[in-house]
Amino acid sequence: MAGLLPYRRGRSLLGSNRFEDFYSLLDDFFNDMTPRIGPWRDSFRLDVREDEKEYHVEAEMPGVSKEDISLDASDNRLRIAVKRTETIDESKGDFIHRERRYGSMERSIHLAAMDEAKVSARFENGILYITVGKKEPGPQGKQIQIE
């Protein structure tokens, strides 16, 4: 519904050679059907859940291999990065076709009670599953003696 054009009296697609409006209407229709999020245009989808003992993070990375992923945890931040290089070089008869594609994505999440020693990850069917343990709650603050 967001791509609809408002009706204006006296404006006709067929009258007075206004075919450019018709063609732009078709372009808008077909552009709305194509996804705007490509694997290297935007970032990957990320879901974060929390329970009493752990954070559970799922990152969707279709077409990415485990070797392309970098994962690190420090200062209550979990950083997921992907760097990928793809080269296609094929020859058929007189035709030579070469393509090179480079891309990188990175997401960083702040997890307030993250225990860096309790982070585990597995990569399965294009989804990275990360489990982050929480620190045991300790005393909040410190009493300061005044001299």
mmCIF file of C-alpha atoms in Angstrom:
data_model
loop_
_atom_site.group_PDB
_atom_site.id
_atom_site.type_symbol
_atom_site.label_atom_id
_atom_site.label_comp_id
_atom_site.label_asym_id
_atom_site.label_seq_id
_atom_site.Cartn_x
_atom_site.Cartn_y
_atom_site.Cartn_z
ATOM 1 C CA MET A 1 0.000 0.000 0.000
ATOM 2 C CA ALA A 2 2.939 2.346 0.580
ATOM 3 C CA GLY A 3 3.780 2.439 -3.128
ATOM 4 C CA LEU A 4 0.349 3.607 -4.338
ATOM 5 C CA LEU A 5 0.125 6.897 -6.214
ATOM 6 C CA PRO A 6 -2.522 9.426 -5.193
ATOM 7 C CA TYR A 7 -5.360 10.078 -7.636
ATOM 8 C CA ARG A 8 -5.297 13.517 -9.239
ATOM 9 C CA ARG A 9 -8.131 14.841 -11.403
ATOM 10 C CA GLY A 10 -7.144 15.698 -14.929
ATOM 11 C CA ARG A 11 -4.098 13.424 -14.820
ATOM 12 C CA SER A 12 -4.381 10.509 -17.176
ATOM 13 C CA LEU A 13 -1.828 7.890 -18.070
ATOM 14 C CA LEU A 14 -3.191 7.645 -21.605
ATOM 15 C CA GLY A 15 -3.790 11.301 -22.399
ATOM 16 C CA SER A 16 -1.274 13.745 -23.935
ATOM 17 C CA ASN A 17 1.620 11.271 -24.314
ATOM 18 C CA ARG A 18 2.151 10.725 -20.572
ATOM 19 C CA PHE A 19 3.700 7.292 -20.978
ATOM 20 C CA GLU A 20 6.654 8.220 -18.745
ATOM 21 C CA ASP A 21 4.243 8.092 -15.788
ATOM 22 C CA PHE A 22 3.149 4.622 -16.855
ATOM 23 C CA TYR A 23 6.739 3.384 -17.150
ATOM 24 C CA SER A 24 7.709 4.857 -13.780
ATOM 25 C CA LEU A 25 4.652 3.186 -12.251
ATOM 26 C CA LEU A 26 5.834 -0.170 -13.650
ATOM 27 C CA ASP A 27 9.386 0.462 -12.393
ATOM 28 C CA ASP A 28 8.101 1.296 -8.912
ATOM 29 C CA PHE A 29 5.943 -1.841 -8.886
ATOM 30 C CA PHE A 30 8.788 -4.187 -9.849
ATOM 31 C CA ASN A 31 11.348 -2.452 -7.598
ATOM 32 C CA ASP A 32 9.064 -2.999 -4.611
ATOM 33 C CA MET A 33 8.996 -6.732 -5.363
ATOM 34 C CA THR A 34 12.783 -7.158 -5.215
ATOM 35 C CA PRO A 35 14.415 -7.436 -1.788
ATOM 36 C CA ARG A 36 16.407 -4.405 -0.744
ATOM 37 C CA ILE A 37 18.608 -6.302 1.686
ATOM 38 C CA GLY A 38 21.368 -8.170 -0.079
ATOM 39 C CA PRO A 39 23.973 -10.344 1.582
ATOM 40 C CA TRP A 40 26.623 -7.605 1.351
ATOM 41 C CA ARG A 41 24.506 -4.436 1.313
ATOM 42 C CA ASP A 42 23.305 -4.489 4.849
ATOM 43 C CA SER A 43 24.090 -6.318 7.990
ATOM 44 C CA PHE A 44 22.968 -9.820 8.897
ATOM 45 C CA ARG A 45 19.862 -10.537 11.001
ATOM 46 C CA LEU A 46 20.546 -10.940 14.685
ATOM 47 C CA ASP A 47 18.286 -12.247 17.474
ATOM 48 C CA VAL A 48 19.211 -11.975 21.172
ATOM 49 C CA ARG A 49 17.343 -13.773 23.954
ATOM 50 C CA GLU A 50 18.085 -13.773 27.665
ATOM 51 C CA ASP A 51 17.295 -16.112 30.535
ATOM 52 C CA GLU A 52 18.466 -16.181 34.161
ATOM 53 C CA LYS A 53 21.863 -17.762 33.416
ATOM 54 C CA GLU A 54 22.728 -17.000 29.767
ATOM 55 C CA TYR A 55 22.316 -14.850 26.695
ATOM 56 C CA HIS A 56 21.420 -16.680 23.471
ATOM 57 C CA VAL A 57 22.392 -15.020 20.182
ATOM 58 C CA GLU A 58 21.436 -16.240 16.696
ATOM 59 C CA ALA A 59 22.949 -14.620 13.601
ATOM 60 C CA GLU A 60 21.672 -15.580 10.136
ATOM 61 C CA MET A 61 24.528 -15.744 7.620
ATOM 62 C CA PRO A 62 23.381 -17.574 4.482
ATOM 63 C CA GLY A 63 26.149 -18.407 2.040
ATOM 64 C CA VAL A 64 28.913 -17.737 4.573
ATOM 65 C CA SER A 65 31.384 -20.391 5.664
ATOM 66 C CA LYS A 66 32.652 -20.866 9.207
ATOM 67 C CA GLU A 67 36.156 -19.775 8.185
ATOM 68 C CA ASP A 68 34.857 -16.315 7.138
ATOM 69 C CA ILE A 69 33.486 -15.519 10.625
ATOM 70 C CA SER A 70 35.390 -13.785 13.419
ATOM 71 C CA LEU A 71 33.919 -13.743 16.936
ATOM 72 C CA ASP A 72 35.344 -12.038 20.013
ATOM 73 C CA ALA A 73 34.143 -10.937 23.436
ATOM 74 C CA SER A 74 35.594 -8.178 25.624
ATOM 75 C CA ASP A 75 34.417 -5.280 27.809
ATOM 76 C CA ASN A 76 30.822 -6.599 27.886
ATOM 77 C CA ARG A 77 30.681 -6.499 24.070
ATOM 78 C CA LEU A 78 30.189 -9.409 21.713
ATOM 79 C CA ARG A 79 31.557 -8.660 18.226
ATOM 80 C CA ILE A 80 30.629 -10.746 15.189
ATOM 81 C CA ALA A 81 32.456 -9.958 11.949
ATOM 82 C CA VAL A 82 32.390 -11.549 8.489
ATOM 83 C CA LYS A 83 34.958 -10.949 5.738
ATOM 84 C CA ARG A 84 34.484 -12.700 2.466
ATOM 85 C CA THR A 85 36.225 -12.772 -0.903
ATOM 86 C CA GLU A 86 34.679 -14.465 -3.908
ATOM 87 C CA THR A 87 36.389 -14.866 -7.276
ATOM 88 C CA ILE A 88 34.807 -16.432 -10.361
ATOM 89 C CA ASP A 89 37.103 -17.174 -13.297
ATOM 90 C CA GLU A 90 35.649 -19.240 -16.113
ATOM 91 C CA SER A 91 36.569 -19.642 -19.760
ATOM 92 C CA LYS A 92 34.340 -21.094 -22.481
ATOM 93 C CA GLY A 93 35.559 -20.871 -26.058
ATOM 94 C CA ASP A 94 36.369 -17.253 -26.905
ATOM 95 C CA PHE A 95 34.455 -15.965 -23.886
ATOM 96 C CA ILE A 96 36.350 -15.144 -20.706
ATOM 97 C CA HIS A 97 34.394 -14.199 -17.610
ATOM 98 C CA ARG A 98 35.990 -12.914 -14.398
ATOM 99 C CA GLU A 99 34.255 -11.489 -11.355
ATOM 100 C CA ARG A 100 35.588 -10.460 -7.978
ATOM 101 C CA ARG A 101 33.466 -9.645 -4.991
ATOM 102 C CA TYR A 102 34.649 -8.474 -1.569
ATOM 103 C CA GLY A 103 32.483 -7.793 1.403
ATOM 104 C CA SER A 104 32.504 -7.397 5.142
ATOM 105 C CA MET A 105 29.866 -7.004 7.828
ATOM 106 C CA GLU A 106 30.149 -6.468 11.541
ATOM 107 C CA ARG A 107 27.751 -6.340 14.477
ATOM 108 C CA SER A 108 28.563 -5.518 18.057
ATOM 109 C CA ILE A 109 26.210 -6.191 20.992
ATOM 110 C CA HIS A 110 26.482 -4.869 24.534
ATOM 111 C CA LEU A 111 25.645 -7.569 27.096
ATOM 112 C CA ALA A 112 25.731 -6.046 30.576
ATOM 113 C CA ALA A 113 26.396 -9.210 32.617
ATOM 114 C CA MET A 114 28.566 -11.049 30.072
ATOM 115 C CA ASP A 115 31.172 -13.498 31.361
ATOM 116 C CA GLU A 116 33.887 -13.621 28.664
ATOM 117 C CA ALA A 117 35.103 -16.992 29.982
ATOM 118 C CA LYS A 118 31.703 -18.601 29.306
ATOM 119 C CA VAL A 119 31.181 -17.994 25.562
ATOM 120 C CA SER A 120 30.547 -20.857 23.148
ATOM 121 C CA ALA A 121 29.501 -20.850 19.496
ATOM 122 C CA ARG A 122 28.475 -23.279 16.781
ATOM 123 C CA PHE A 123 27.712 -22.713 13.093
ATOM 124 C CA GLU A 124 24.991 -24.821 11.513
ATOM 125 C CA ASN A 125 23.070 -24.429 8.211
ATOM 126 C CA GLY A 126 23.983 -20.747 7.790
ATOM 127 C CA ILE A 127 23.079 -19.768 11.356
ATOM 128 C CA LEU A 128 25.635 -18.893 14.023
ATOM 129 C CA TYR A 129 24.431 -19.912 17.501
ATOM 130 C CA ILE A 130 26.231 -18.197 20.390
ATOM 131 C CA THR A 131 25.693 -18.866 24.086
ATOM 132 C CA VAL A 132 27.120 -16.327 26.528
ATOM 133 C CA GLY A 133 27.149 -17.070 30.247
ATOM 134 C CA LYS A 134 26.311 -14.364 32.750
ATOM 135 C CA LYS A 135 28.509 -13.263 35.616
ATOM 136 C CA GLU A 136 27.383 -14.262 39.049
ATOM 137 C CA PRO A 137 25.738 -11.291 40.720
ATOM 138 C CA GLY A 138 28.062 -9.855 43.302
ATOM 139 C CA PRO A 139 27.893 -6.977 45.690
ATOM 140 C CA GLN A 140 26.967 -3.772 43.948
ATOM 141 C CA GLY A 141 29.269 -0.887 44.733
ATOM 142 C CA LYS A 142 31.685 -0.529 47.601
ATOM 143 C CA GLN A 143 31.485 1.197 50.962
ATOM 144 C CA ILE A 144 34.147 3.909 51.202
ATOM 145 C CA GLN A 145 35.556 4.992 54.545
ATOM 146 C CA ILE A 146 36.071 8.717 54.978
ATOM 147 C CA GLU A 147 39.318 9.699 56.716
#
